[in-house]
mmCIF file of C-alpha atoms in Angstrom:
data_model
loop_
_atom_site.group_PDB
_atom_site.id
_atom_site.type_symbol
_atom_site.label_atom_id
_atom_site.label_comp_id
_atom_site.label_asym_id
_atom_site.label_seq_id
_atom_site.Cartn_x
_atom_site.Cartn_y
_atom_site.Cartn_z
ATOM 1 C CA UNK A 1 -3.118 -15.004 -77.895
ATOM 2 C CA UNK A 2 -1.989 -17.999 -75.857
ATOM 3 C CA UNK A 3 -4.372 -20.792 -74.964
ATOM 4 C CA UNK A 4 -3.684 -19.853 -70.997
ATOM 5 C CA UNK A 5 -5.659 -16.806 -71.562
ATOM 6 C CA UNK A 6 -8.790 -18.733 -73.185
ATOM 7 C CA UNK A 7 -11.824 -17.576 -71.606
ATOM 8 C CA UNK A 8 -14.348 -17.198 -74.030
ATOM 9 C CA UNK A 9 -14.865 -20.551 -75.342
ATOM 10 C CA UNK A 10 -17.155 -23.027 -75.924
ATOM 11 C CA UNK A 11 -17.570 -25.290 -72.426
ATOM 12 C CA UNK A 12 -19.570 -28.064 -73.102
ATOM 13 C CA UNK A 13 -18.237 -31.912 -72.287
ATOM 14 C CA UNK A 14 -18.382 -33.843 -75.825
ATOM 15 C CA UNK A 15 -18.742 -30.420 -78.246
ATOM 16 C CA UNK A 16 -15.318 -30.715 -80.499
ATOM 17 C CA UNK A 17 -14.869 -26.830 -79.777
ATOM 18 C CA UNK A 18 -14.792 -27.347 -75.790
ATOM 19 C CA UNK A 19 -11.601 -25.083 -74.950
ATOM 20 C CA UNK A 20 -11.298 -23.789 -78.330
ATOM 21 C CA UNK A 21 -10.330 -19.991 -79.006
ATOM 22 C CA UNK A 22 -11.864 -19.906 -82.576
ATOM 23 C CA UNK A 23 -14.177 -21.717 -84.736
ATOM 24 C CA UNK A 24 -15.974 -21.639 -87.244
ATOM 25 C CA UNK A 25 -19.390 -23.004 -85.192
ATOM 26 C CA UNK A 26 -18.429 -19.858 -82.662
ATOM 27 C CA UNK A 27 -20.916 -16.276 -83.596
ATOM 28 C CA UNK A 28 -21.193 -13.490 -80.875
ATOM 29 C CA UNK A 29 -22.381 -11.227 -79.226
ATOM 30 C CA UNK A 30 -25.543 -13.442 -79.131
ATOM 31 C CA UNK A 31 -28.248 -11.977 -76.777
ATOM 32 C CA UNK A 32 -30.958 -14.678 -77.070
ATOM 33 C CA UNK A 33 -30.733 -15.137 -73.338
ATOM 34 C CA UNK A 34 -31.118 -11.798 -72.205
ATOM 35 C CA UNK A 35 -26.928 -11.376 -72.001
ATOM 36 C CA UNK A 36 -24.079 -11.264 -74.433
ATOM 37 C CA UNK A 37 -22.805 -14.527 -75.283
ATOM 38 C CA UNK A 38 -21.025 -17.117 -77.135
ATOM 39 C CA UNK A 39 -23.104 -19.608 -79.684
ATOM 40 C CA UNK A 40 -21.617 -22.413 -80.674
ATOM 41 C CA UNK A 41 -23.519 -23.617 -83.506
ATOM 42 C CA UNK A 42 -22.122 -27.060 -82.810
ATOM 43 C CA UNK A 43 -23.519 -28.140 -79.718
ATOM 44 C CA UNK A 44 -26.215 -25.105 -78.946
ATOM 45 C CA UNK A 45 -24.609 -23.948 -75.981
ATOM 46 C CA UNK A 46 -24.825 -19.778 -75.096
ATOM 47 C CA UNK A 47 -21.629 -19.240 -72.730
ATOM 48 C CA UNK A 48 -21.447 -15.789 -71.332
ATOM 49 C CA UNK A 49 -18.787 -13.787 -73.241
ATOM 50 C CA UNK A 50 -16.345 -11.919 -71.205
ATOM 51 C CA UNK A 51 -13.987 -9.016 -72.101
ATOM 52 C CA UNK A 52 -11.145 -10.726 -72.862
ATOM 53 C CA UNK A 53 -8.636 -7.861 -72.848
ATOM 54 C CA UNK A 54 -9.517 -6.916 -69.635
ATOM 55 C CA UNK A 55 -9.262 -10.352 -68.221
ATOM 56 C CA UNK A 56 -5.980 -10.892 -70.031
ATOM 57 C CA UNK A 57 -4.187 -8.133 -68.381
ATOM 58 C CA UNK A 58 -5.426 -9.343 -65.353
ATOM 59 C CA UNK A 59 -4.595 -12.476 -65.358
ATOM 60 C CA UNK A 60 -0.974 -11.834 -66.787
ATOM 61 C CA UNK A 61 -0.754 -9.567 -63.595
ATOM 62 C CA UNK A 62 -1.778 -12.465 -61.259
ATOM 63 C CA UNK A 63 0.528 -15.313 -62.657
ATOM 64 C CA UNK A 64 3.395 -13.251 -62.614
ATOM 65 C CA UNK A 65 3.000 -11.741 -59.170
ATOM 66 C CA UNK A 66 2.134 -15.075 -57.929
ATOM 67 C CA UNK A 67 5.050 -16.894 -59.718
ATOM 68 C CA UNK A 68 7.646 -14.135 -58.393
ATOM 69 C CA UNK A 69 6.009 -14.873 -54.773
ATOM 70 C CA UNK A 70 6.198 -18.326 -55.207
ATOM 71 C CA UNK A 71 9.063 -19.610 -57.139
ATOM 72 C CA UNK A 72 7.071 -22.316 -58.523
ATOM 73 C CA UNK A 73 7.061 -21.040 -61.975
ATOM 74 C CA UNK A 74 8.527 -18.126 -64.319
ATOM 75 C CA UNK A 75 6.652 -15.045 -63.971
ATOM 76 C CA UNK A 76 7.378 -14.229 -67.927
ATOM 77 C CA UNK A 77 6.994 -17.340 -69.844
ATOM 78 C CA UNK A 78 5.220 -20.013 -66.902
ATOM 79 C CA UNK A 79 7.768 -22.441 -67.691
ATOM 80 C CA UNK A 80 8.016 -24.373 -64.812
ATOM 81 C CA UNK A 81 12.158 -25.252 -65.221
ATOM 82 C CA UNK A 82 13.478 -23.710 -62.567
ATOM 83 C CA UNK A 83 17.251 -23.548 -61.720
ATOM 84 C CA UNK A 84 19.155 -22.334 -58.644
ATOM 85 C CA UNK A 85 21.184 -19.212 -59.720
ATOM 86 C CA UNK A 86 22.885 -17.583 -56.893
ATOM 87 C CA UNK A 87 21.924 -15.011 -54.542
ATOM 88 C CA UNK A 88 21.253 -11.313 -54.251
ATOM 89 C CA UNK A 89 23.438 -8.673 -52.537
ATOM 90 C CA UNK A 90 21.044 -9.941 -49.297
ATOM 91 C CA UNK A 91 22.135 -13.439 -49.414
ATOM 92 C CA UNK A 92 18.670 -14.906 -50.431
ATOM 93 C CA UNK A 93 18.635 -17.535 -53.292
ATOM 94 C CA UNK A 94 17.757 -16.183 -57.322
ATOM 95 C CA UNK A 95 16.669 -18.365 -59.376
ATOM 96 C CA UNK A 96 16.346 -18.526 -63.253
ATOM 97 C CA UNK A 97 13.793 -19.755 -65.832
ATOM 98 C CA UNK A 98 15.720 -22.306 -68.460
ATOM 99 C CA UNK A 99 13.476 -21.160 -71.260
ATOM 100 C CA UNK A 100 13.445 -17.382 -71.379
ATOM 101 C CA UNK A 101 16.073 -16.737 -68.818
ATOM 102 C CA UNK A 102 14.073 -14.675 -66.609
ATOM 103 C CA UNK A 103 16.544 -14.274 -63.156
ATOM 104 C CA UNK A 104 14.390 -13.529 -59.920
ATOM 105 C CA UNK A 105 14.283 -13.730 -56.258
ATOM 106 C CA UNK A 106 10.974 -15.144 -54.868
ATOM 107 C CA UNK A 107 9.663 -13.598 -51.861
ATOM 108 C CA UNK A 108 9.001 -16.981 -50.138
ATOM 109 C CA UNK A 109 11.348 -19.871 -49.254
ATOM 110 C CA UNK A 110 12.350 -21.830 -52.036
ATOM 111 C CA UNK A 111 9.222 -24.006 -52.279
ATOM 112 C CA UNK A 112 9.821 -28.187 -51.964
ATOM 113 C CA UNK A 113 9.385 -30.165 -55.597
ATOM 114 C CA UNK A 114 5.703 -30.375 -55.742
ATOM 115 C CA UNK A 115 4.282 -33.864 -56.083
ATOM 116 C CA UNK A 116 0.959 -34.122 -58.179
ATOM 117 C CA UNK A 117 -2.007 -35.226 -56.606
ATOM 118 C CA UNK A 118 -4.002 -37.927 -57.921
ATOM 119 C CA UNK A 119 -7.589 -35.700 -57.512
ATOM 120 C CA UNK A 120 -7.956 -32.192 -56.795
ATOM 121 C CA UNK A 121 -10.745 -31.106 -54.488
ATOM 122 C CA UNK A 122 -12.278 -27.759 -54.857
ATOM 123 C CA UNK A 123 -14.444 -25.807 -52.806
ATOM 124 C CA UNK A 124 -15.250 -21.965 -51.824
ATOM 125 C CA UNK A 125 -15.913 -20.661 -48.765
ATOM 126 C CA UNK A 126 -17.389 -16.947 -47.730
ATOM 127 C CA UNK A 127 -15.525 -15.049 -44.934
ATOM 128 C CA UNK A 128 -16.493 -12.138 -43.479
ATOM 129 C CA UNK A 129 -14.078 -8.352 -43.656
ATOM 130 C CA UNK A 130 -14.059 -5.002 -42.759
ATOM 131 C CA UNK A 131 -14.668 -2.573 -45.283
ATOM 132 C CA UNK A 132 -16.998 0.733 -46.105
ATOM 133 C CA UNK A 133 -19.350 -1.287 -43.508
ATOM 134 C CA UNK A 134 -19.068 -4.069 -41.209
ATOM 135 C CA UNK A 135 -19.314 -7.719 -42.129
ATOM 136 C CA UNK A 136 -18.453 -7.163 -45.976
ATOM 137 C CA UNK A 137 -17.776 -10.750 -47.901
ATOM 138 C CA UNK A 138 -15.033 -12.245 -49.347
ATOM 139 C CA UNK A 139 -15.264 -15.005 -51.535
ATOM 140 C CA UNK A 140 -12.293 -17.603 -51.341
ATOM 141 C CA UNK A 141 -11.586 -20.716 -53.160
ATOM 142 C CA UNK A 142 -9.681 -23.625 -52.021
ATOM 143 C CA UNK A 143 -8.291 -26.848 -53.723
ATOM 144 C CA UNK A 144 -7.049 -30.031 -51.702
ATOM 145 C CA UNK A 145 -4.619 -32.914 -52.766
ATOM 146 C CA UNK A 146 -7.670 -35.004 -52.226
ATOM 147 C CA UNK A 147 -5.840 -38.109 -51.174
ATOM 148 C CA UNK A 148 -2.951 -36.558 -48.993
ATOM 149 C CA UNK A 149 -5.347 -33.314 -47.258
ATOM 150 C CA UNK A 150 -3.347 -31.065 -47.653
ATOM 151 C CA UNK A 151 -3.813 -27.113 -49.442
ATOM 152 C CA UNK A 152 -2.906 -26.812 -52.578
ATOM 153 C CA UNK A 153 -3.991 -23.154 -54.111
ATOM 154 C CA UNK A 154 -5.818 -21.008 -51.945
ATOM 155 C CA UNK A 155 -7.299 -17.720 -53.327
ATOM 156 C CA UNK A 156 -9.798 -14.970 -52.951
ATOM 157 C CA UNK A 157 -11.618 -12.669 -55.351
ATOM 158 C CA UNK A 158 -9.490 -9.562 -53.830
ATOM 159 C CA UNK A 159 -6.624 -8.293 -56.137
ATOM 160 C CA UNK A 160 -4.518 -5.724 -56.061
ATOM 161 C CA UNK A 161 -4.151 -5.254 -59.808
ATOM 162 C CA UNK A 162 -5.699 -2.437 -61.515
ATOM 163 C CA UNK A 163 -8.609 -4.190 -63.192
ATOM 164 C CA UNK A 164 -11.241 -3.421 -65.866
ATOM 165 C CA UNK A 165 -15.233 -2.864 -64.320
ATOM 166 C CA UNK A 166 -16.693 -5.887 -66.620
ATOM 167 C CA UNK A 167 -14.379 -7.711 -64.218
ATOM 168 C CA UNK A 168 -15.775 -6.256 -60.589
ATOM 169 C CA UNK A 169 -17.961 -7.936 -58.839
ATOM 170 C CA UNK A 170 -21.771 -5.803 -58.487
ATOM 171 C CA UNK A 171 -23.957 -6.147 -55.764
ATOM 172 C CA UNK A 172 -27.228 -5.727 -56.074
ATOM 173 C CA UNK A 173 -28.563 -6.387 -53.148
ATOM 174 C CA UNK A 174 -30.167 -9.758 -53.833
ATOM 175 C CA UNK A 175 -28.745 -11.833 -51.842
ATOM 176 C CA UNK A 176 -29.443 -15.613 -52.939
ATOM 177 C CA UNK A 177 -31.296 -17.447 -50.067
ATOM 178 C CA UNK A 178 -29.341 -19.859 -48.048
ATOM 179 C CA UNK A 179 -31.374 -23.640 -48.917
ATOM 180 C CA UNK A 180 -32.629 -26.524 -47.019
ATOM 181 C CA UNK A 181 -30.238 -29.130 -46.433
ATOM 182 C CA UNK A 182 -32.065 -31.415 -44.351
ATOM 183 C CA UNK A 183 -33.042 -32.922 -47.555
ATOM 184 C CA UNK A 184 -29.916 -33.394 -49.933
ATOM 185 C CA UNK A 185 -31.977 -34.033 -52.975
ATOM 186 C CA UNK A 186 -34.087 -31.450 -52.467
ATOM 187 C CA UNK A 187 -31.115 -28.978 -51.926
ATOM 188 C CA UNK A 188 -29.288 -30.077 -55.097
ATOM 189 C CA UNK A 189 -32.853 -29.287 -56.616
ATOM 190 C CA UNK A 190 -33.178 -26.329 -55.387
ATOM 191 C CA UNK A 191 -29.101 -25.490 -56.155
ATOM 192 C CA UNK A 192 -30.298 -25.694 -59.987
ATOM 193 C CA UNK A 193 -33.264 -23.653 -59.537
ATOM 194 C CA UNK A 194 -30.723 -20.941 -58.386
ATOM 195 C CA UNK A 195 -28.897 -21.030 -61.189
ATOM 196 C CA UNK A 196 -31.531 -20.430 -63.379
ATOM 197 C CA UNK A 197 -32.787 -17.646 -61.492
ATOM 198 C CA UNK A 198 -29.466 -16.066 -62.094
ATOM 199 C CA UNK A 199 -29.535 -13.038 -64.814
ATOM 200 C CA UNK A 200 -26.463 -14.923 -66.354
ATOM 201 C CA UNK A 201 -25.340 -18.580 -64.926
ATOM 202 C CA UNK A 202 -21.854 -16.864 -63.865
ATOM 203 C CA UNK A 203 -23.498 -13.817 -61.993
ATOM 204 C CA UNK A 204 -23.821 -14.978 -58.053
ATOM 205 C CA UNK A 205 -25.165 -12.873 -55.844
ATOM 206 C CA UNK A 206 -22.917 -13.843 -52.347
ATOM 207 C CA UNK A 207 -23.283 -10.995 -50.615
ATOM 208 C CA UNK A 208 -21.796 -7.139 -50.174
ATOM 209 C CA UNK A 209 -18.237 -6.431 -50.807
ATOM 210 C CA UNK A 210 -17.284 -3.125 -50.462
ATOM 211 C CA UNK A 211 -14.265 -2.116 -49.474
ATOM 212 C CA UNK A 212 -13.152 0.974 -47.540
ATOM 213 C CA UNK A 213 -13.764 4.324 -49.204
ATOM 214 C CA UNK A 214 -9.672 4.676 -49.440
ATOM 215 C CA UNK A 215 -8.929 1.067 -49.496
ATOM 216 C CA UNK A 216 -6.640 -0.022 -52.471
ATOM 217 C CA UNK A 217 -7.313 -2.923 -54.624
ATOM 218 C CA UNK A 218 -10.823 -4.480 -56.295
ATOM 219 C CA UNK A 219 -13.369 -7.433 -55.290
ATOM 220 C CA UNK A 220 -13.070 -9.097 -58.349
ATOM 221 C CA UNK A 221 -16.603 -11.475 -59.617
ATOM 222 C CA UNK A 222 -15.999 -14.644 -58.477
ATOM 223 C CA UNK A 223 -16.487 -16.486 -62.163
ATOM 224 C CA UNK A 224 -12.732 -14.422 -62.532
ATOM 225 C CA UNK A 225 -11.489 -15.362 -59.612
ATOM 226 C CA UNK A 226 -12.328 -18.717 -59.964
ATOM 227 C CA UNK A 227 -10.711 -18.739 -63.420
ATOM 228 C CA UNK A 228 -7.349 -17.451 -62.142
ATOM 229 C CA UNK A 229 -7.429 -19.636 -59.272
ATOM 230 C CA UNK A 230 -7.833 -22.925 -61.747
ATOM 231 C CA UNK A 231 -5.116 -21.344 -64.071
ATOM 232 C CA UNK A 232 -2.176 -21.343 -61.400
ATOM 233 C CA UNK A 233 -3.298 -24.680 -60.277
ATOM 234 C CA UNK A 234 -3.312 -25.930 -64.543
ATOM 235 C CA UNK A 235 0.663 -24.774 -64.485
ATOM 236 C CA UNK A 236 1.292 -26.413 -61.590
ATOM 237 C CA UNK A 237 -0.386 -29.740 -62.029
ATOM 238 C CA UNK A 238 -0.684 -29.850 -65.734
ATOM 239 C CA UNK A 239 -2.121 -33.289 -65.804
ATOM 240 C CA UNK A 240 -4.613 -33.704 -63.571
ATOM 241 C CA UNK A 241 -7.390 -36.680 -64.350
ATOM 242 C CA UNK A 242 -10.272 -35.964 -61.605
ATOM 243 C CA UNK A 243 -11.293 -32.931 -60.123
ATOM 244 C CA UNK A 244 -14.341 -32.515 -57.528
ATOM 245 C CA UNK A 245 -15.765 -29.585 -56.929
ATOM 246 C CA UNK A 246 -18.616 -28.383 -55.282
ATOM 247 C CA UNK A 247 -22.272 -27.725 -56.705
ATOM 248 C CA UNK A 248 -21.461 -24.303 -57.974
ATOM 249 C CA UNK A 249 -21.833 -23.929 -62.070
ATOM 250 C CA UNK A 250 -18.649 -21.538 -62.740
ATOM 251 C CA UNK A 251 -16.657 -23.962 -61.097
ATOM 252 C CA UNK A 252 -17.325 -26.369 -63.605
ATOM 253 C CA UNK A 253 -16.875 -23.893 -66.401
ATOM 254 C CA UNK A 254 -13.150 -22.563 -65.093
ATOM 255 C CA UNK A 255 -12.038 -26.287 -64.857
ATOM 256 C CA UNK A 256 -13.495 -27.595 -68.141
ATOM 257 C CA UNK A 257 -12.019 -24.541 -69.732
ATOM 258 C CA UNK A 258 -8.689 -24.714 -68.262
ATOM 259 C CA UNK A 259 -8.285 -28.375 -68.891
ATOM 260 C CA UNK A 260 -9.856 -28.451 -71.473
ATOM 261 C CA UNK A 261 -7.505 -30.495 -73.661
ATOM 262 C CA UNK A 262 -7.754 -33.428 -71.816
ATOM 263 C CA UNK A 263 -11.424 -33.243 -71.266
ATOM 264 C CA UNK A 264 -11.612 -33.263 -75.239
ATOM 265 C CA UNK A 265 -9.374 -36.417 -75.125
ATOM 266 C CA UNK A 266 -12.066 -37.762 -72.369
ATOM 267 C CA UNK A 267 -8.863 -38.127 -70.328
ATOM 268 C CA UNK A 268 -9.687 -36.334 -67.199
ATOM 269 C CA UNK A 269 -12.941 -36.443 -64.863
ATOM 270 C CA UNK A 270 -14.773 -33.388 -63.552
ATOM 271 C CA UNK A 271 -17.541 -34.102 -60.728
ATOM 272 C CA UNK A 272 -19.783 -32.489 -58.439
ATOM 273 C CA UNK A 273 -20.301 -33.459 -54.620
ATOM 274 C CA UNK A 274 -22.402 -32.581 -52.084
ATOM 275 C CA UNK A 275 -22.440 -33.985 -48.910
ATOM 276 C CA UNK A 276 -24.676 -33.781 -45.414
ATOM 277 C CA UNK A 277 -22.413 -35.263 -42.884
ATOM 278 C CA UNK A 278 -23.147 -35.973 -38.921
ATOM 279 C CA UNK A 279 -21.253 -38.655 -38.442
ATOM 280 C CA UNK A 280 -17.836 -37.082 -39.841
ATOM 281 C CA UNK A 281 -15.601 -40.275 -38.048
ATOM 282 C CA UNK A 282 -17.683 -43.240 -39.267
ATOM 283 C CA UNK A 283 -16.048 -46.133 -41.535
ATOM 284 C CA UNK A 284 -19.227 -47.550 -42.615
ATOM 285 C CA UNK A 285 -18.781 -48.376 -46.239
ATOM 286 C CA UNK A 286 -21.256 -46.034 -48.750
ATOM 287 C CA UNK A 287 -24.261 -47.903 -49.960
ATOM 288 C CA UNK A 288 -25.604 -46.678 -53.459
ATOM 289 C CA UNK A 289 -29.375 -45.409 -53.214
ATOM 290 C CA UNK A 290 -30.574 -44.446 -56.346
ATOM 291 C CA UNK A 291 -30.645 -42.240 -59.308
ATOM 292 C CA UNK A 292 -31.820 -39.095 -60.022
ATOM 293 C CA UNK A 293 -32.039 -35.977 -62.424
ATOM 294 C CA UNK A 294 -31.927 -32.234 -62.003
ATOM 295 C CA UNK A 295 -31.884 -28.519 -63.911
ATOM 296 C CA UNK A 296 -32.198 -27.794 -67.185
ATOM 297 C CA UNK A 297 -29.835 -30.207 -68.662
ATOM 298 C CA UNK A 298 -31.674 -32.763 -66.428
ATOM 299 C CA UNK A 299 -27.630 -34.013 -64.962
ATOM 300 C CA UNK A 300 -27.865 -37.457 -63.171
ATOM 301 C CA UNK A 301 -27.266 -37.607 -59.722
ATOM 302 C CA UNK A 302 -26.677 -40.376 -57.754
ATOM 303 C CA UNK A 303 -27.366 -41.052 -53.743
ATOM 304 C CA UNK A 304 -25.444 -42.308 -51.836
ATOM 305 C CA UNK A 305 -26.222 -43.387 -47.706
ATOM 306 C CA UNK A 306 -23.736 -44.270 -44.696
ATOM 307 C CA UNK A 307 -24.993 -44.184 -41.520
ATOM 308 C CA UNK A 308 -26.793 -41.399 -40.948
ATOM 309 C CA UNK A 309 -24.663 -39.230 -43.745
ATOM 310 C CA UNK A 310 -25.659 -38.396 -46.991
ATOM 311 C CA UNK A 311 -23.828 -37.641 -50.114
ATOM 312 C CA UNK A 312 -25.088 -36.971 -53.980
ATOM 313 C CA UNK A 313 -22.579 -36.936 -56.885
ATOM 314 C CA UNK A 314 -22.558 -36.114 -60.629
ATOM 315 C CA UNK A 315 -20.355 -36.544 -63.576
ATOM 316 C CA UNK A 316 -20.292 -33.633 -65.771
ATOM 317 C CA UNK A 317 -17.969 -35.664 -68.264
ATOM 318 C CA UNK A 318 -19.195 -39.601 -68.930
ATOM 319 C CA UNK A 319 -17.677 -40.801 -65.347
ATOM 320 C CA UNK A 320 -18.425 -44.323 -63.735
ATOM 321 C CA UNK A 321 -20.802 -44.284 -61.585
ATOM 322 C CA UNK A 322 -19.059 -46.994 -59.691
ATOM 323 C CA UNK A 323 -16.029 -44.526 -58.612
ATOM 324 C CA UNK A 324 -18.473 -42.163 -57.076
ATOM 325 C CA UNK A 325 -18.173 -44.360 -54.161
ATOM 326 C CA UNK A 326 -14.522 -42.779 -52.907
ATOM 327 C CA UNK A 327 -15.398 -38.933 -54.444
ATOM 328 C CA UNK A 328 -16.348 -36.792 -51.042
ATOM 329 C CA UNK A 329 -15.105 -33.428 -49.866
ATOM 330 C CA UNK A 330 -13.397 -35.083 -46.465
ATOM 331 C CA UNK A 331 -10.043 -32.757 -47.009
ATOM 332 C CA UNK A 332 -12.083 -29.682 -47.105
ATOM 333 C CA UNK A 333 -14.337 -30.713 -44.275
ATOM 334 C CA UNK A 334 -11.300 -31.521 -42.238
ATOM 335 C CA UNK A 335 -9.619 -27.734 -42.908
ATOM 336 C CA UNK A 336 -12.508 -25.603 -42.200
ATOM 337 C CA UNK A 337 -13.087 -27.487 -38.751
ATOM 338 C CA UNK A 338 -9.826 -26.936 -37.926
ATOM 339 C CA UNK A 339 -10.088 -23.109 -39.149
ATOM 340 C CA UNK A 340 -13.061 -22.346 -37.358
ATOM 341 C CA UNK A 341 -10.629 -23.172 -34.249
ATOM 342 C CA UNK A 342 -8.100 -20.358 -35.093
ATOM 343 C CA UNK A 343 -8.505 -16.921 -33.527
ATOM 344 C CA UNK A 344 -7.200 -14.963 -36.198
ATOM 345 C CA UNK A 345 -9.852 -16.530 -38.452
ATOM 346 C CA UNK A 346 -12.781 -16.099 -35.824
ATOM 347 C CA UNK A 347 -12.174 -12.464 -36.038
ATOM 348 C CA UNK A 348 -11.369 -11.827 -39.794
ATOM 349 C CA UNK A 349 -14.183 -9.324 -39.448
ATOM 350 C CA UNK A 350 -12.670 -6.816 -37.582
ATOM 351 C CA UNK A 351 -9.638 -6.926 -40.927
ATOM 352 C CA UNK A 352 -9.353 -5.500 -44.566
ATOM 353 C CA UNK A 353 -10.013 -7.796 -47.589
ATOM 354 C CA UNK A 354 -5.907 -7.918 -48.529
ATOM 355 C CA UNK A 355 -5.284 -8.385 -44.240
ATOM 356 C CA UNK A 356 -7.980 -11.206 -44.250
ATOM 357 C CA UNK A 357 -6.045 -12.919 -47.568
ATOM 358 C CA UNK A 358 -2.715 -13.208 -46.024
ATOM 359 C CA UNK A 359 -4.301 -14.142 -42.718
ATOM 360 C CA UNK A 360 -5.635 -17.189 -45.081
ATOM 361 C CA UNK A 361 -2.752 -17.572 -46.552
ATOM 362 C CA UNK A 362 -0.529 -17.817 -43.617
ATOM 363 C CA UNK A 363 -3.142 -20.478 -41.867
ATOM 364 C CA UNK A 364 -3.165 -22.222 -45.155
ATOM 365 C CA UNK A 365 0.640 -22.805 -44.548
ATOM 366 C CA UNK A 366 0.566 -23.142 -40.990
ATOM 367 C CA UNK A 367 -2.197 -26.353 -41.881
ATOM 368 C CA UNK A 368 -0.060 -28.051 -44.363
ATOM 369 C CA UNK A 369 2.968 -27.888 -41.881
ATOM 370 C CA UNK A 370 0.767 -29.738 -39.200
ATOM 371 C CA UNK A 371 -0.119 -32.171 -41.752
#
């Protein structure tokens, strides 16, 4: 099987089988933490194991419908060598995929040449839908050009594609308890504690998500969503050397796995940000405060102080603490203020789970035109 559909895998910074599909260090199912999972003997690490058929097909489904959508890619091979090639009977433009010679029309305008960003900025974001009860929740993702503000990937854990139930999200009711930021160390504390409480690191509780008794399509868990939304992103921007995410552990895991062949090469940067901001127009430089560690794995964090905002970042792969100074989550502060402006938005709870996606989608595009 290709190394796009890697998911179980070792995911540890510094082990030599981070990314890998098979080694010899690799035994499972191991249950020594109360789930199934993956030990690699190497570095010690217990990675849930996922069904990997099921999130195969899935994923296949997803790349292609989002590549025949798009244009950006080919929907068969991924290849990313596009050519012009005519039009249909209807006058809108085909195009064909110089490797396998896949000929398709993409449902949306011909997309511009995409430029890379320097740093991609990830962060999710719960919205509210209608489905078997009011004020169900989606989960969304959403990744900036860092530098430039603008959207690059937006996506939720609602799919249309017939999916396997290892891959559904559960609810059980728990929901996990929304934490104090008035003290950012104490919150990024506190983050970690949640994570532990977990009954596997991946398994977050966010909320109910049922959809209508009729209603087609699944709420996918948002470890696979995440994972699908890092893998369109990987094909598009292949090369990538920073990404900044927020404090959420399967984050980490999608992007360490997906890039994982640069992160072996230490060639790419993966952080963690959070931020308390009051003062969001202030260009007081960021003073440096201190040092601190936190979880399990006892990960450094560093302080950082401007004015009256607060920030705390960690490396999860060797970084300099000196760049830590420009990471921050501005671009994605900047969109959801302006979101939380738009009426469609405002009243996403009165739509369906696939209504409230395009309504993302389409603000999503109507932002990056503005910009």
């Amino acid at each position: 099987m290709s190394t796009l559909f890697t998911i179980n895998t070792c995911k540890t910074f510094g082990c030599r089988n981070l990314g890998l599909a098979t080694s010899e260090d690799y035994s499972w199912p191991n249950y020594r933490l109360g789930y199934p999972a993956l030990h690699c003997r190497a570095c010690g690490s217990y990675p849930p194991l996922f069904e990997a058929q099921q999130f195969n097909e899935w994923l296949s489904a997803h790349l292609s419908t989002y590549a025949c959508e798009s244009g950006h890619f080919c929907p068969v091979c991924y290849d990313k060598d596009i050519i012009r090639y005519g039009y249909n009977p209807q006058g809108t433009q085909r195009v064909q995929c110089r490797t396998c010679k896949k000929v398709w029309t993409p449902k949306q305008q011909l997309p511009r040449e995409l430029i890379s960003p320097e740093w991609i900025e990830t962060v999710p974001l719960i919205v509210p839908f209608q489905g078997g009860e009011a004020e169900q929740k989606l989960y969304v993702l959403l990744s900036f050009d860092a530098i430039q503000g603008n959207i690059l990937h937006l996506s939720t854990n609602f799919t249309q594609h017939p999916v396997g139930e290892s891959l559904c999200y559960l609810w059980r009711g728990n929901i996990e308890p929304d934490l104090d930021r008035r003290d950012i160390v104490k919150h990024v504390d506190m983050r970690e504690m949640q994570f532990l409480r977990r009954s596997q690191f991946d398994e977050i509780q966010y909320g109910s998500a049922v959809l209508k008794r009729n209603g087609k399509g699944v709420i996918l868990r948002p470890v696979i969503a995440a994972h699908g939304h890092f893998r369109v992103l990987n094909i598009l921007f292949p090369d990538i050397k920073t990404h900044v995410v927020s404090h959420e552990c399967f984050l980490r895991g999608a992007v360490i796995t997906v890039w994982a062949e640069l992160f072996r090469q230490r060639q790419a940067e993966l952080w963690f940000v959070e931020e308390d901001i009051s003062e969001s127009d202030t260009n007081t430089p960021w003073y440096f405060q201190g040092k601190t560690h936190h979880g399990w794995w006892k990960s450094q964090w560093s302080l950082w102080v401007q004015g009256k905002n607060r920030k705390m970042v960690c490396s999860l792969t060797g970084g300099d603490i000196s760049d830590a100074k420009m990471l921050s989550l501005t671009a994605s502060r900047h969109f959801t203020h302006w979101l939380y402006k738009q009426t469609k938005f405002i009243h996403s709870a009165q739509f369906s789970a696939g209504r409230v996606m395009q309504i993302l989608l389409s603000l999503a595009h109507d932002y990056n035109d503005k910009l």
